[in-house]
PDB file of C-alpha atoms in Angstrom:
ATOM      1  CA  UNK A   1      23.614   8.628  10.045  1.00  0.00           C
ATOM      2  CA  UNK A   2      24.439   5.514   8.169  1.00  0.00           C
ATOM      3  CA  UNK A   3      21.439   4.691   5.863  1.00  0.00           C
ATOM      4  CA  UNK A   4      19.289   2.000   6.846  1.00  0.00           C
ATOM      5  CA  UNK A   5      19.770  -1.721   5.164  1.00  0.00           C
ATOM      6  CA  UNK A   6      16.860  -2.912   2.846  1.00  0.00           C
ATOM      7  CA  UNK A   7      17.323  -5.839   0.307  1.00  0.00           C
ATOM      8  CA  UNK A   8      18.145  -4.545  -3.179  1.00  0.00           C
ATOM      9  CA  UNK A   9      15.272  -6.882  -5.053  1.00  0.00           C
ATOM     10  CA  UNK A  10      12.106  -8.499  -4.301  1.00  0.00           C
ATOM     11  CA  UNK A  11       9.954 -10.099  -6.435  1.00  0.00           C
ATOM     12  CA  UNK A  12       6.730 -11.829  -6.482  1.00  0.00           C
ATOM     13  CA  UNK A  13       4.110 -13.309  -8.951  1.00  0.00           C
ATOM     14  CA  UNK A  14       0.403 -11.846  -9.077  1.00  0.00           C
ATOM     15  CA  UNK A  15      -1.417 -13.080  -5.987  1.00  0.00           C
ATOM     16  CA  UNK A  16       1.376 -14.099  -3.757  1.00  0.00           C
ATOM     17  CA  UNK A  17       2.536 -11.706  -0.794  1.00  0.00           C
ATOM     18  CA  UNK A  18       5.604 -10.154  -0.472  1.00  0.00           C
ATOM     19  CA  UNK A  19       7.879  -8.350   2.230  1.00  0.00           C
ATOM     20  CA  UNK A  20      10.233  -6.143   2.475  1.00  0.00           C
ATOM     21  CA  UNK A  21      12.938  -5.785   5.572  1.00  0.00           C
ATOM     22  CA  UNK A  22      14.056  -2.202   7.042  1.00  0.00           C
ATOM     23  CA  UNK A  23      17.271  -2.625   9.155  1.00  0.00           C
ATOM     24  CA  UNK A  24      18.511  -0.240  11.550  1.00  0.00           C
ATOM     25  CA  UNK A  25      19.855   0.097  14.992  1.00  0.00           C
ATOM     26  CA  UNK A  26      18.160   0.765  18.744  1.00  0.00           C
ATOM     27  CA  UNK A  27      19.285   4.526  17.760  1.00  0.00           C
ATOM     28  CA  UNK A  28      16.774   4.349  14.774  1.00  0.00           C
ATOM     29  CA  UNK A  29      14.068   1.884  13.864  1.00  0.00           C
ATOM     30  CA  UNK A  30      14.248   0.221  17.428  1.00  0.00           C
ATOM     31  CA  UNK A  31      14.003   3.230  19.367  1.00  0.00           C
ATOM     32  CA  UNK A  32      11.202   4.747  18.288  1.00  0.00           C
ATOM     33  CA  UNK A  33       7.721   3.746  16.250  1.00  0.00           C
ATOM     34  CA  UNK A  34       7.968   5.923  13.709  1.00  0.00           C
ATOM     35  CA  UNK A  35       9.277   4.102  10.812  1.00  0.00           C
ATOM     36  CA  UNK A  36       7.112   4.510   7.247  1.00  0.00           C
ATOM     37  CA  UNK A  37       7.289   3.374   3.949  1.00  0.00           C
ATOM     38  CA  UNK A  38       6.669   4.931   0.767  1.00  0.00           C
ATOM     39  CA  UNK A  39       6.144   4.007  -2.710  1.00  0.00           C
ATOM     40  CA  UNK A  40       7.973   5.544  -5.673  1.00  0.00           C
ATOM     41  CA  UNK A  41       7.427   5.158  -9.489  1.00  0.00           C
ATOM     42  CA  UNK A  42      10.340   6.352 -11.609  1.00  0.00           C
ATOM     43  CA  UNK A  43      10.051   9.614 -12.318  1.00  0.00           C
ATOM     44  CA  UNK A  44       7.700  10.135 -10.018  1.00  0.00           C
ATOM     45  CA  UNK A  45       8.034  11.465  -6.433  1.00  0.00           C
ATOM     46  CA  UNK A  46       7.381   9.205  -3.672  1.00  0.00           C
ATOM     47  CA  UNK A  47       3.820   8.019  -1.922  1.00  0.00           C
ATOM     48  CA  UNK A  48       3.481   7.496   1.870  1.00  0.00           C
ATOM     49  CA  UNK A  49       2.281   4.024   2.463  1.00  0.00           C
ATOM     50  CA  UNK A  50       2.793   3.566   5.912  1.00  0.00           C
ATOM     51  CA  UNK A  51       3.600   5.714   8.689  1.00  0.00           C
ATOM     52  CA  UNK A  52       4.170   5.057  12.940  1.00  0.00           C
ATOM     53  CA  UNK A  53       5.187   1.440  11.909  1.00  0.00           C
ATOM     54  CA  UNK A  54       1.762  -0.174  10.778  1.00  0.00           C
ATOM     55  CA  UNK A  55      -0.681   3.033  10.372  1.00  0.00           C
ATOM     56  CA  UNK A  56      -2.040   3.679   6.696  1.00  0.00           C
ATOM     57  CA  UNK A  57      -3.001   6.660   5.217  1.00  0.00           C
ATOM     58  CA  UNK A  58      -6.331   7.459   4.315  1.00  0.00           C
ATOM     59  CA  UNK A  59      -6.298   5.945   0.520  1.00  0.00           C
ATOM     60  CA  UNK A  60      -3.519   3.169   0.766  1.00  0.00           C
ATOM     61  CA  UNK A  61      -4.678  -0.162  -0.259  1.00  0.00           C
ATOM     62  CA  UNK A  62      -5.131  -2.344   2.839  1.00  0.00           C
ATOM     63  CA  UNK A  63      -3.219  -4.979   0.996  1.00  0.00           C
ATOM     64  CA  UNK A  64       0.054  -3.130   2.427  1.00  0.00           C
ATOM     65  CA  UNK A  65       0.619  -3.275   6.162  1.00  0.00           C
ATOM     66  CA  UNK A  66       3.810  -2.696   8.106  1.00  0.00           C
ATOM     67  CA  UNK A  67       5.466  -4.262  11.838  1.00  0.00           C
ATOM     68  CA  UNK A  68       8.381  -3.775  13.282  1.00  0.00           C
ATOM     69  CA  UNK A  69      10.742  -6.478  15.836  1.00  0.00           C
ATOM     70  CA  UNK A  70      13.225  -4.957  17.261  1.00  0.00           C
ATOM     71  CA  UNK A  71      15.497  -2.940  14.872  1.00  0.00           C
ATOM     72  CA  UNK A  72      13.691  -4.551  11.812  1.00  0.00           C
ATOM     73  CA  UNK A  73      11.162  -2.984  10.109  1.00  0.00           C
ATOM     74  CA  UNK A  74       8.902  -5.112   7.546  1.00  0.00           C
ATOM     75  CA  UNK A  75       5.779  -3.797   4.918  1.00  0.00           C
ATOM     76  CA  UNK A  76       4.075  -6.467   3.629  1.00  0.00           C
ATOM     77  CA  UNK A  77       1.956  -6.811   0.452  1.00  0.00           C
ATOM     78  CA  UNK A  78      -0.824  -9.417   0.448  1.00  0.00           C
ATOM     79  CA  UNK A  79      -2.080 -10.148  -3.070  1.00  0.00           C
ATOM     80  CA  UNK A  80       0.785  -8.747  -5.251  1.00  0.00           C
ATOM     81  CA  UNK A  81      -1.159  -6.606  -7.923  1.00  0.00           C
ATOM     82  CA  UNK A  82       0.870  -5.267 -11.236  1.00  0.00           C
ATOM     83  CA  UNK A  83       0.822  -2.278 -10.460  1.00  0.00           C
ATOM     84  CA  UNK A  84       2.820  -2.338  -7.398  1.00  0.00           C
ATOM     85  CA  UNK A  85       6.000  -2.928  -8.955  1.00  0.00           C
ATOM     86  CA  UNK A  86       7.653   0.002  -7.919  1.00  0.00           C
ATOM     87  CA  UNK A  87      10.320   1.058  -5.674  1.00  0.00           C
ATOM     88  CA  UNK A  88      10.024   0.895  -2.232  1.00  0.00           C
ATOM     89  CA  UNK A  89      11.514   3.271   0.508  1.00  0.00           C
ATOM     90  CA  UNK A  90      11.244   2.803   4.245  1.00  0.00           C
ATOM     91  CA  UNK A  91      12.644   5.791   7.023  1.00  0.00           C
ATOM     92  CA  UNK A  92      12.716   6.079  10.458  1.00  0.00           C
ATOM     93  CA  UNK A  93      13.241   9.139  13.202  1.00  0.00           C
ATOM     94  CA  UNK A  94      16.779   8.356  15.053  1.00  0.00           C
ATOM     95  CA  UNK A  95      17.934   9.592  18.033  1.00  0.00           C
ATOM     96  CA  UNK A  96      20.245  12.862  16.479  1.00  0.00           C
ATOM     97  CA  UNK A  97      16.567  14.248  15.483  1.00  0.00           C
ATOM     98  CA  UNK A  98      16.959  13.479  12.166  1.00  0.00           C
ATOM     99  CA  UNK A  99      15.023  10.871   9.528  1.00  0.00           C
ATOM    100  CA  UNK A 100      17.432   8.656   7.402  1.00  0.00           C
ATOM    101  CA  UNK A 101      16.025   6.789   4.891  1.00  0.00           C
ATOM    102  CA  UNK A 102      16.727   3.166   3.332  1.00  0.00           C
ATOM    103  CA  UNK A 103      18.351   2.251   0.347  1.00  0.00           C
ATOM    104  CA  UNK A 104      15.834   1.404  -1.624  1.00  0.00           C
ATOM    105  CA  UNK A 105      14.104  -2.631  -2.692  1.00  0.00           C
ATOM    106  CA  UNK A 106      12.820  -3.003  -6.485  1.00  0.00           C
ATOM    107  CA  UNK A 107       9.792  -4.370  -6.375  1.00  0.00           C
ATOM    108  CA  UNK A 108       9.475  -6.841  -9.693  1.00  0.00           C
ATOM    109  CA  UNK A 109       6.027  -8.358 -10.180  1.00  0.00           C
ATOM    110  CA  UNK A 110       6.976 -11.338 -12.140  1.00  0.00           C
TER     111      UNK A 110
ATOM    112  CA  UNK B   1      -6.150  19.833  -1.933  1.00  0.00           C
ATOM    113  CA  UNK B   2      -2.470  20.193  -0.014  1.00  0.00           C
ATOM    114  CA  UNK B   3      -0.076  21.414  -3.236  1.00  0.00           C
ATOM    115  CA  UNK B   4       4.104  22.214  -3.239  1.00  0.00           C
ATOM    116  CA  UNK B   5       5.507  23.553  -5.460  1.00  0.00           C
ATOM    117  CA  UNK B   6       9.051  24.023  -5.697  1.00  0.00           C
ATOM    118  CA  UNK B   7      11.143  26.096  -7.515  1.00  0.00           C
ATOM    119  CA  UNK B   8      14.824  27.488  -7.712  1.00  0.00           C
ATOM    120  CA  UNK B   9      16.705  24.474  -9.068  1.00  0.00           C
ATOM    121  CA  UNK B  10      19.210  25.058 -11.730  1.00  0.00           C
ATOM    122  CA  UNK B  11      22.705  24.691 -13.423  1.00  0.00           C
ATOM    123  CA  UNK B  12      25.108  25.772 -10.763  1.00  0.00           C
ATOM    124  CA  UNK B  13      28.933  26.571 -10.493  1.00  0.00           C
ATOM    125  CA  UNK B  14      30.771  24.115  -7.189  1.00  0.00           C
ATOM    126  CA  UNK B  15      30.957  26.407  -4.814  1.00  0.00           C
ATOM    127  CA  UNK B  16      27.852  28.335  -5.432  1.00  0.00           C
ATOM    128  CA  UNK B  17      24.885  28.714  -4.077  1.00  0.00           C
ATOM    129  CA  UNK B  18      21.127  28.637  -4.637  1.00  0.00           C
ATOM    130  CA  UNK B  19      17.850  29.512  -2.999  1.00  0.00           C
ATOM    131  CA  UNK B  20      14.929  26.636  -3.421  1.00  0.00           C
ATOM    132  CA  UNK B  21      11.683  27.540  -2.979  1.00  0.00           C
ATOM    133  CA  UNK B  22       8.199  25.217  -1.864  1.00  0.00           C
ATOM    134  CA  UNK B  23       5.464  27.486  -2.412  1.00  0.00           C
ATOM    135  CA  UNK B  24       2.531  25.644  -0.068  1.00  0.00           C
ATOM    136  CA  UNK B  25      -1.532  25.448  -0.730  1.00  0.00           C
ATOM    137  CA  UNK B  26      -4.431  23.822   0.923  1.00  0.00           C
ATOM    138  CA  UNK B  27      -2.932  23.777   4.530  1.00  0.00           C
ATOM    139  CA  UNK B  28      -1.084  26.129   6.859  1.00  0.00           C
ATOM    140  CA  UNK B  29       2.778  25.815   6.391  1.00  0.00           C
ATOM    141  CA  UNK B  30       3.466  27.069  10.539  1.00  0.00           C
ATOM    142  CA  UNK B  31       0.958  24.093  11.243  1.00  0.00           C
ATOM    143  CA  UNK B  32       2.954  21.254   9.959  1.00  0.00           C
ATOM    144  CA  UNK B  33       6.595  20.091  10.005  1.00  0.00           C
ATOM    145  CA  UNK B  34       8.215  20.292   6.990  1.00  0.00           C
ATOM    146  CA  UNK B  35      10.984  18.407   4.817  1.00  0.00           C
ATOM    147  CA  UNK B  36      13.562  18.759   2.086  1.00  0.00           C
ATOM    148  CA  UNK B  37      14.234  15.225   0.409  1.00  0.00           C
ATOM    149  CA  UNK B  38      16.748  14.485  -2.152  1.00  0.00           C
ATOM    150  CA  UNK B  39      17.271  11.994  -4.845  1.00  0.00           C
ATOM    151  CA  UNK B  40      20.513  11.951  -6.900  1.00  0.00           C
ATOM    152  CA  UNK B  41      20.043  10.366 -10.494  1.00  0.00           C
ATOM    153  CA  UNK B  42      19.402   6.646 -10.662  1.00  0.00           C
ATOM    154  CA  UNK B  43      19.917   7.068  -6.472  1.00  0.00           C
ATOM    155  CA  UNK B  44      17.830   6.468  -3.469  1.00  0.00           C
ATOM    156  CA  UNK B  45      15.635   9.025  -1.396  1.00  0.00           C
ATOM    157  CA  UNK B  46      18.009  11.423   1.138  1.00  0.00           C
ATOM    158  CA  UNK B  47      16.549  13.129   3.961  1.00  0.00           C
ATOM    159  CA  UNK B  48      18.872  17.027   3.994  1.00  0.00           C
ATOM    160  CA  UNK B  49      16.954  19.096   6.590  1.00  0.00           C
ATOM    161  CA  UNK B  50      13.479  19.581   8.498  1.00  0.00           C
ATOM    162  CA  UNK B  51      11.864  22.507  10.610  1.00  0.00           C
ATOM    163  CA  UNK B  52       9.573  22.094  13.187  1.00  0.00           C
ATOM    164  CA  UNK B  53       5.951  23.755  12.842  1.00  0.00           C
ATOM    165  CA  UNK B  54       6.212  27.020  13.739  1.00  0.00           C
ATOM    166  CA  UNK B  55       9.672  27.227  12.831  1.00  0.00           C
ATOM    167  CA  UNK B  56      11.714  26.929  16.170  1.00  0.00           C
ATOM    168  CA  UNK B  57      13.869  23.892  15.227  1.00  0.00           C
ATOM    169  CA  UNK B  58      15.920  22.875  12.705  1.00  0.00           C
ATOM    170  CA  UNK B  59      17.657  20.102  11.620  1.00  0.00           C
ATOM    171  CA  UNK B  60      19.882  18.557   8.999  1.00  0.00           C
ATOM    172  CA  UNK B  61      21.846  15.590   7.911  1.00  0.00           C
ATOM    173  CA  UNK B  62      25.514  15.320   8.297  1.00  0.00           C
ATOM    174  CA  UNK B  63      25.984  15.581   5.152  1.00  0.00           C
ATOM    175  CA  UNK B  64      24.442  19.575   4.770  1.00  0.00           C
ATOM    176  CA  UNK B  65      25.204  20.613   8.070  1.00  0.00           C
ATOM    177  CA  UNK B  66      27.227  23.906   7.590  1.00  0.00           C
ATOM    178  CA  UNK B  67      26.085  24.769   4.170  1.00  0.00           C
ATOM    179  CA  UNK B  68      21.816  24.036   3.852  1.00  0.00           C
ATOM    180  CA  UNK B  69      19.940  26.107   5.817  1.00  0.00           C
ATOM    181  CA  UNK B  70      15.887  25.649   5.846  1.00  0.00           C
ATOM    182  CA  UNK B  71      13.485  28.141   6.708  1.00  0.00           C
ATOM    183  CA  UNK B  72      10.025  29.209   5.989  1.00  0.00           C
ATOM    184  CA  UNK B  73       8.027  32.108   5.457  1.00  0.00           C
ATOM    185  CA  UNK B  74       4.468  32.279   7.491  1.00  0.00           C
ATOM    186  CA  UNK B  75       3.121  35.072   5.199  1.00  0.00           C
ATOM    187  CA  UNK B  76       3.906  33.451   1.929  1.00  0.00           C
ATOM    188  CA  UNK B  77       2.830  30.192   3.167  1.00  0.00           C
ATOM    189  CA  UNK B  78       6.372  29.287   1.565  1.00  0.00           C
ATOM    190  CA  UNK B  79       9.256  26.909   2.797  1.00  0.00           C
ATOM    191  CA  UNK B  80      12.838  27.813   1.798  1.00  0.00           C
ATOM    192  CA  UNK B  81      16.492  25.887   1.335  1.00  0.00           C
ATOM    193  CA  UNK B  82      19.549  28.240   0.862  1.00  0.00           C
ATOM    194  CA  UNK B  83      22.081  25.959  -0.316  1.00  0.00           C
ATOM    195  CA  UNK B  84      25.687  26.954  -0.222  1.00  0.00           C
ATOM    196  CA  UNK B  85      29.051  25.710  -1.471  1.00  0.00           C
ATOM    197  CA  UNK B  86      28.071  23.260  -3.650  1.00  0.00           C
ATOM    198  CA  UNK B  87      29.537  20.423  -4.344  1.00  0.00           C
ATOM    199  CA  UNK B  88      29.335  17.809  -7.457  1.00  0.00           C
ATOM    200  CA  UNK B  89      27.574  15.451  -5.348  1.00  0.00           C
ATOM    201  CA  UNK B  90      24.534  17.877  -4.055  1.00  0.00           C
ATOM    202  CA  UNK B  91      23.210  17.333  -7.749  1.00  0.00           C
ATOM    203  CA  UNK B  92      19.895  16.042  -7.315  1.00  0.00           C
ATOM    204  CA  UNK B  93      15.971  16.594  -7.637  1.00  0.00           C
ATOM    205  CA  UNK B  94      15.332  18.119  -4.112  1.00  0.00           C
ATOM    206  CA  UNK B  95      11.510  17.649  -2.721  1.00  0.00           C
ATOM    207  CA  UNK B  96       9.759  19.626  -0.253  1.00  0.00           C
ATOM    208  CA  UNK B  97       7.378  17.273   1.824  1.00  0.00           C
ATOM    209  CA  UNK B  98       4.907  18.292   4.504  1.00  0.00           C
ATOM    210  CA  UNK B  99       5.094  16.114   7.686  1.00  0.00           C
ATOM    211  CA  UNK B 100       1.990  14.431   8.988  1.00  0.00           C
ATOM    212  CA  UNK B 101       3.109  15.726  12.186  1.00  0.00           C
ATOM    213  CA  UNK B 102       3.995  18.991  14.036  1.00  0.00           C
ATOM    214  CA  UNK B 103       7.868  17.597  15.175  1.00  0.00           C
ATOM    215  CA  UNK B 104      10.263  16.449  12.335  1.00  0.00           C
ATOM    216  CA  UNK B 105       9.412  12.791  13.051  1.00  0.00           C
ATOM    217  CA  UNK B 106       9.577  11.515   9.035  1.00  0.00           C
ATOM    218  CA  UNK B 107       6.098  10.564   8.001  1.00  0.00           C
ATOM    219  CA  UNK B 108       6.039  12.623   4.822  1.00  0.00           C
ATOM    220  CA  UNK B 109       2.439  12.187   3.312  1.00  0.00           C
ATOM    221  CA  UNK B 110       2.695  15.428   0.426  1.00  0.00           C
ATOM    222  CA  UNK B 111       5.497  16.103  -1.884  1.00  0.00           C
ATOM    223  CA  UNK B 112       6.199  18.309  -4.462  1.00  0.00           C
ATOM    224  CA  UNK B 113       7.201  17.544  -7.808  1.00  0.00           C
ATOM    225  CA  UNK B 114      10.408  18.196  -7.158  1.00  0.00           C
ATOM    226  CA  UNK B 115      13.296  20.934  -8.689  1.00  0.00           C
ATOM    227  CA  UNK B 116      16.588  19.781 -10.198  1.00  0.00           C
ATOM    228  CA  UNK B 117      19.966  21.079  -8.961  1.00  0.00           C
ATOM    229  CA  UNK B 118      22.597  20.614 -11.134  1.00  0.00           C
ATOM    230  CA  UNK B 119      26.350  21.252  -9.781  1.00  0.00           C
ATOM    231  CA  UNK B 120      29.018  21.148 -12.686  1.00  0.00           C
ATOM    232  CA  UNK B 121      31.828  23.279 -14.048  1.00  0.00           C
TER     233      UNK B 121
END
């Protein structure tokens, strides 16, 4: 259950659109379509953002959208606002039944 | 409103144990699948178990299996970790999150605030 690779850092200026890879393996992210992404805030617990790949939530912005390729996952934020700096957490269901989770991307609005 | 709130985290001997509890409101708990996250300090999110709705399956990450054990209570509306032999690097704040689905399939969309476990001598 090896965790799956995200870049450590993004960052963006006000406007511009960002995104963030999710890299896994044909056991994980390319087997199945149910990668999400969540937001977190330090100190705060973490916000579903996207879920099945590219489905949002009832409440989520529509300024962050997800796709996958293969075993790459990607969320993409259109119009970078200040308040999305954040931390950023994608997951996927693998083939053991289990969820693993990424690393982790800071998010720095510049 | 869906709420969790956990409780149970603490200061804990390695090698002990603990029981966390994720007392649920605003949905049925055998309706949903539910999670246990974890987040060491200054670390990334860890998935450490899930159960199925209705409480049929479990399952757990390498890392736990053996010594976390998930399980919920219908009447209480109330999901449970028993957490056993600790170890130094099970210190964490553990989350309970409800699944958006029946299956454990990810797709957590309500967590709780989270309780801390501490393991240290």
């Amino acid at each position: 259950q090896s965790a799956l690779t995200q870049p450590a850092s993004v960052s963006g200026f006000p406007g511009q659109p960002i995104t963030i890879s999710c890299t896994g393996t044909s056991s994980d992210v390319g087997g199945y379509n149910y990668v999400s992404w969540y937001q977190q805030y330090p100190g705060k617990a973490p916000k579903l953002m996207i879920y099945e790949v590219s489905n949002r939530p009832s409440g989520v912005s529509n300024r962050f959208s997800g796709s996958k390729s293969a075993n790459t996952a990607s969320l993409t934020i259109s119009g970078l606002q200040a308040e999305d700096e954040a931390n950023y957490y994608c997951s996927s269901y693998t083939s053991s039944s289990t969820v693993v989770f990424g690393g982790g991307t800071r998010l720095t609005v510049l | 409103e869906v709420q969790l709130l956990e409780s149970g985290g603490g200061l804990v001997q390695p090698g002990g144990s603990l029981r966390l509890s994720c007392a649920a409101s605003g949905f049925t708990l055998s309706n949903s699948a539910m999670n246990w996250v974890r987040q060491a300090p200054g670390k990334g999110l860890e998935w450490v178990s899930g159960i199925n709705a209705g409480g049929n399956s479990a399952y757990y990450a390498d890392s736990v299996k053996g010594r976390f054990f998930i399980s919920g209570d219908n009447s209480k509306n109330t999901l449970y970790l028993q957490i056993n032999n600790l170890r130094a690097e099970d210190t964490a704040v553990y989350y309970c999150a409800k699944s958006l689905t029946q299956r454990v399939r990810g797709a957590l969309d309500n967590w709780g605030q989270g309780t801390l476990v501490t393991v240290s001598s």
